[in-house]
Backbone as JSON, one array per atom type, in Angstrom:
{
  "sequence": "QVQLVESGGGLVQPGGSLKLSCAASGMSFRIYDTFWYRQAPGKQRDLVAGSRRSGTTNYADSVKGRFTISRDNAKNSVYLQMNSLKPEDTAVYYCYAQSGSRSYWGQGTQVTVSS",
  "N": [[-3.97, -1.51, 17.9], [-2.27, -3.58, 15.7], [0.21, -2.74, 13.37], [2.12, -2.98, 10.4], [4.17, -1.15, 8.42], [5.45, -0.69, 5.34], [8.03, 0.99, 3.49], [9.97, 2.79, 1.0], [10.24, 1.53, -1.43], [10.43, 1.48, -5.09], [11.38, 2.6, -8.4], [14.29, 1.45, -9.92], [17.46, 1.36, -11.56], [19.12, -1.47, -13.08], [21.75, -2.81, -11.1], [21.63, -0.83, -9.26], [20.69, 0.54, -5.99], [18.47, 0.13, -3.19], [16.8, 0.94, -0.14], [14.69, -0.63, 1.97], [12.18, -0.01, 4.42], [10.49, -1.01, 7.38], [8.08, -0.18, 9.53], [6.88, -0.83, 12.7], [3.96, -0.91, 14.77], [1.95, -0.91, 17.74], [2.74, -3.28, 18.92], [4.95, -5.4, 20.86], [7.75, -5.04, 19.73], [10.35, -6.11, 20.01], [10.14, -8.77, 20.73], [9.49, -10.16, 18.56], [10.22, -12.22, 15.73], [11.44, -11.16, 12.62], [10.86, -10.66, 9.13], [11.55, -10.38, 5.61], [9.67, -10.8, 2.75], [9.0, -11.54, -0.73], [7.03, -11.09, -3.69], [6.62, -11.84, -6.93], [4.86, -11.03, -9.99], [2.45, -13.47, -10.73], [3.78, -15.42, -9.35], [4.71, -17.34, -6.39], [4.8, -16.19, -2.96], [7.89, -15.54, -1.61], [10.47, -16.18, 0.8], [12.84, -13.73, 1.6], [14.71, -12.65, 3.43], [15.59, -12.99, 6.92], [15.41, -11.73, 10.26], [15.99, -12.51, 13.4], [14.77, -12.33, 16.8], [16.75, -13.2, 18.39], [18.98, -12.3, 17.19], [20.08, -13.58, 15.09], [20.48, -13.96, 11.56], [19.22, -14.71, 8.26], [19.32, -15.59, 4.77], [17.87, -15.78, 1.5], [19.27, -17.79, -1.07], [19.47, -16.48, -3.49], [19.84, -13.81, -2.93], [21.98, -13.51, -1.27], [24.89, -11.85, -0.2], [24.21, -9.57, -1.54], [21.95, -8.36, -0.41], [21.05, -6.96, 2.75], [19.71, -7.5, 5.88], [18.45, -5.74, 8.67], [17.7, -4.64, 12.02], [16.13, -2.35, 14.27], [15.38, -2.23, 17.38], [14.74, -0.2, 19.13], [13.53, 1.63, 17.52], [11.45, 0.22, 16.62], [11.63, -1.08, 14.12], [12.45, -2.69, 11.02], [14.8, -3.32, 8.45], [15.76, -3.48, 4.97], [18.49, -3.53, 3.13], [19.26, -3.23, -0.17], [21.44, -4.07, -2.61], [23.22, -3.94, -5.77], [21.1, -4.52, -7.55], [18.92, -6.55, -9.55], [17.01, -7.21, -12.54], [15.39, -9.43, -12.01], [14.84, -9.14, -9.35], [12.61, -7.67, -9.16], [9.53, -7.12, -7.67], [6.76, -7.23, -5.33], [7.49, -6.3, -2.11], [7.25, -7.58, 1.12], [6.84, -7.05, 4.57], [7.08, -9.09, 7.46], [6.1, -10.23, 10.61], [6.57, -12.33, 13.41], [5.6, -14.04, 16.35], [5.39, -16.63, 18.39], [2.11, -17.72, 18.28], [1.2, -15.5, 17.07], [1.13, -13.45, 14.23], [1.95, -11.12, 11.64], [1.39, -9.23, 8.68], [2.72, -6.73, 6.5], [1.54, -4.21, 4.16], [2.91, -4.19, 1.83], [5.44, -3.15, -0.55], [6.29, -1.85, -3.69], [8.95, -2.89, -5.71], [10.79, -2.15, -8.49], [12.99, -3.13, -10.91], [14.59, -1.91, -13.54], [15.78, -0.84, -16.73]],
  "CA": [[-4.03, -2.21, 16.62], [-0.94, -3.85, 15.17], [0.44, -2.35, 11.98], [3.46, -2.99, 9.8], [4.08, -0.25, 7.27], [6.68, -0.68, 4.55], [8.33, 2.15, 2.66], [11.28, 2.78, 0.38], [10.24, 0.92, -2.74], [10.45, 2.39, -6.21], [11.99, 2.17, -9.66], [15.74, 1.6, -9.89], [18.13, 0.71, -12.68], [19.96, -2.62, -12.71], [22.99, -2.42, -10.45], [21.36, 0.2, -8.27], [20.4, 0.17, -4.6], [17.31, 0.66, -2.48], [16.67, 0.5, 1.24], [13.31, -0.73, 2.43], [11.95, 0.11, 5.85], [9.21, -1.52, 7.89], [7.84, 0.37, 10.86], [5.85, -1.56, 13.43], [3.28, -0.23, 15.87], [0.95, -1.73, 18.42], [3.29, -4.57, 19.33], [6.25, -5.41, 21.54], [8.54, -5.41, 18.55], [11.59, -6.83, 20.31], [9.92, -10.2, 20.94], [9.1, -10.75, 17.28], [11.11, -12.49, 14.62], [11.0, -10.33, 11.49], [11.25, -11.21, 7.84], [11.13, -9.77, 4.36], [9.26, -11.69, 1.68], [8.67, -10.85, -1.97], [6.14, -11.81, -4.58], [6.6, -11.34, -8.3], [3.58, -11.34, -10.65], [2.25, -14.84, -11.14], [4.62, -16.34, -8.58], [4.4, -17.43, -4.97], [5.52, -15.3, -2.07], [9.09, -16.24, -1.17], [11.28, -15.55, 1.84], [14.06, -13.06, 1.14], [15.66, -12.55, 4.54], [15.01, -12.99, 8.25], [16.19, -11.22, 11.38], [15.28, -13.01, 14.56], [14.97, -11.58, 18.04], [18.01, -13.68, 18.95], [20.07, -11.62, 16.5], [20.52, -14.33, 13.92], [19.9, -13.58, 10.27], [19.36, -15.67, 7.18], [19.02, -15.03, 3.46], [17.69, -16.65, 0.34], [20.51, -17.9, -1.84], [19.45, -15.54, -4.62], [20.17, -12.44, -2.51], [23.17, -13.5, -0.41], [25.97, -11.0, -0.67], [23.67, -8.34, -2.13], [20.96, -7.78, 0.49], [21.36, -7.02, 4.17], [18.59, -7.21, 6.77], [18.84, -5.24, 9.98], [16.57, -4.18, 12.79], [16.39, -1.4, 15.35], [14.28, -2.44, 18.31], [14.38, 1.08, 19.73], [12.67, 2.31, 16.56], [10.4, -0.72, 16.17], [11.76, -1.12, 12.67], [13.34, -3.63, 10.34], [15.24, -2.72, 7.18], [16.38, -4.35, 3.97], [19.36, -2.82, 2.2], [19.36, -4.04, -1.38], [22.47, -3.57, -3.52], [23.43, -4.71, -7.01], [19.77, -5.02, -7.91], [18.76, -7.19, -10.85], [15.6, -7.21, -12.97], [14.66, -10.52, -11.35], [14.46, -8.73, -8.0], [11.34, -6.95, -9.26], [8.48, -7.8, -6.91], [6.24, -6.53, -4.16], [8.21, -6.74, -0.93], [6.39, -7.56, 2.29], [7.4, -7.24, 5.9], [6.33, -10.09, 8.22], [6.57, -10.39, 11.99], [5.97, -13.52, 14.02], [5.99, -14.41, 17.7], [4.46, -17.67, 18.81], [0.95, -17.88, 17.41], [0.85, -14.2, 16.5], [1.88, -13.07, 13.05], [1.37, -9.97, 10.96], [1.95, -8.83, 7.39], [2.54, -5.38, 6.03], [0.75, -4.1, 2.94], [3.81, -4.39, 0.69], [5.96, -2.01, -1.29], [6.72, -2.32, -5.01], [10.31, -2.64, -6.17], [10.92, -2.44, -9.91], [14.36, -2.97, -11.38], [14.46, -1.85, -14.99], [16.48, 0.26, -17.38]],
  "C": [[-2.61, -2.36, 16.07], [-0.87, -3.43, 13.71], [1.9, -2.52, 11.63], [3.35, -2.17, 8.52], [5.43, -0.2, 6.57], [6.81, 0.63, 3.77], [9.68, 1.96, 2.0], [11.34, 2.11, -0.98], [10.28, 1.96, -3.85], [11.06, 1.75, -7.44], [13.49, 2.45, -9.59], [16.33, 0.87, -11.08], [18.9, -0.51, -12.2], [21.31, -2.15, -12.18], [22.81, -1.39, -9.36], [21.02, -0.37, -6.9], [19.11, 0.81, -4.13], [17.39, 0.17, -1.05], [15.21, 0.54, 1.62], [13.26, -0.61, 3.95], [10.59, -0.46, 6.19], [9.07, -1.02, 9.32], [6.66, -0.34, 11.51], [5.24, -0.69, 14.52], [2.26, -1.17, 16.48], [1.44, -3.08, 18.87], [4.57, -4.36, 20.12], [7.26, -5.93, 20.54], [9.71, -6.32, 18.89], [11.37, -8.33, 20.5], [9.54, -10.92, 19.65], [10.31, -11.09, 16.42], [10.56, -11.74, 13.4], [11.61, -10.83, 10.19], [10.85, -10.26, 6.71], [10.82, -10.91, 3.37], [9.07, -10.87, 0.41], [7.82, -11.75, -2.85], [6.14, -11.11, -5.93], [5.27, -11.73, -8.95], [3.53, -12.8, -11.1], [3.07, -15.87, -10.38], [4.21, -16.36, -7.12], [5.22, -16.43, -4.18], [6.69, -16.07, -1.46], [9.82, -15.44, -0.09], [12.54, -14.96, 1.23], [15.12, -13.06, 2.25], [14.91, -12.54, 5.86], [15.97, -12.43, 9.27], [15.44, -11.57, 12.64], [15.6, -12.21, 15.81], [16.27, -12.0, 18.71], [19.2, -12.96, 18.33], [20.55, -12.35, 15.26], [19.8, -13.83, 12.67], [20.07, -14.71, 9.27], [18.87, -15.05, 5.89], [18.71, -16.12, 2.45], [18.99, -16.66, -0.46], [20.6, -16.83, -2.92], [19.85, -14.12, -4.23], [21.41, -12.37, -1.62], [24.28, -12.68, -1.03], [25.51, -9.7, -1.28], [22.72, -7.61, -1.19], [21.42, -7.94, 1.93], [20.12, -6.63, 4.97], [19.14, -6.71, 8.1], [17.59, -4.78, 10.72], [17.03, -3.22, 13.88], [15.21, -1.5, 16.3], [13.83, -1.13, 18.96], [13.43, 1.88, 18.83], [11.55, 1.43, 16.04], [10.43, -0.91, 14.66], [12.73, -2.2, 12.21], [13.59, -3.08, 8.94], [15.77, -3.8, 6.24], [17.16, -3.48, 3.0], [19.6, -3.73, 1.01], [20.35, -3.37, -2.33], [22.57, -4.46, -4.75], [22.12, -5.32, -7.51], [19.71, -5.51, -9.35], [17.29, -7.13, -11.26], [14.78, -8.3, -12.28], [14.34, -10.23, -9.88], [13.14, -7.95, -7.99], [10.22, -7.75, -8.61], [7.85, -6.8, -5.94], [6.92, -7.14, -2.94], [7.34, -6.52, 0.3], [7.22, -7.77, 3.56], [6.48, -8.2, 6.66], [6.95, -10.2, 9.59], [5.83, -11.53, 12.65], [6.52, -13.73, 15.41], [4.97, -15.4, 18.23], [3.34, -17.82, 17.8], [0.53, -16.58, 16.74], [1.74, -13.88, 15.31], [1.15, -11.97, 12.29], [2.13, -9.69, 9.67], [1.76, -7.33, 7.2], [1.8, -5.4, 4.7], [1.6, -4.26, 1.68], [4.26, -3.09, 0.06], [6.58, -2.53, -2.59], [8.17, -1.92, -5.26], [10.39, -3.07, -7.63], [12.34, -2.12, -10.36], [14.33, -3.04, -12.91], [15.25, -0.67, -15.52], [15.52, 1.04, -18.28]]
}
């Protein structure tokens, strides 16, 4: 059974940092493109960052220079280092993996940026 399990969310003050982790199981992780999405209350789910199996990465304009996505195929994991957090970064963050017609979502982890 394929699972993506996120961790590392929480409450942080503006300007602070968090590192999210997504651990995959039941899949050949290295053949998947991996992404982080986020969804704020009342808003659509938006792409935050992607790390493809080719090694390329991409970021939403709103997080460029502040967030860094990375992956460790040996650990079947993808990470999102978030620095200089802002209140508008508050959302549920989801891990997503896709390979061909197969795709999977994690259950999400809450990130709240507030003083």
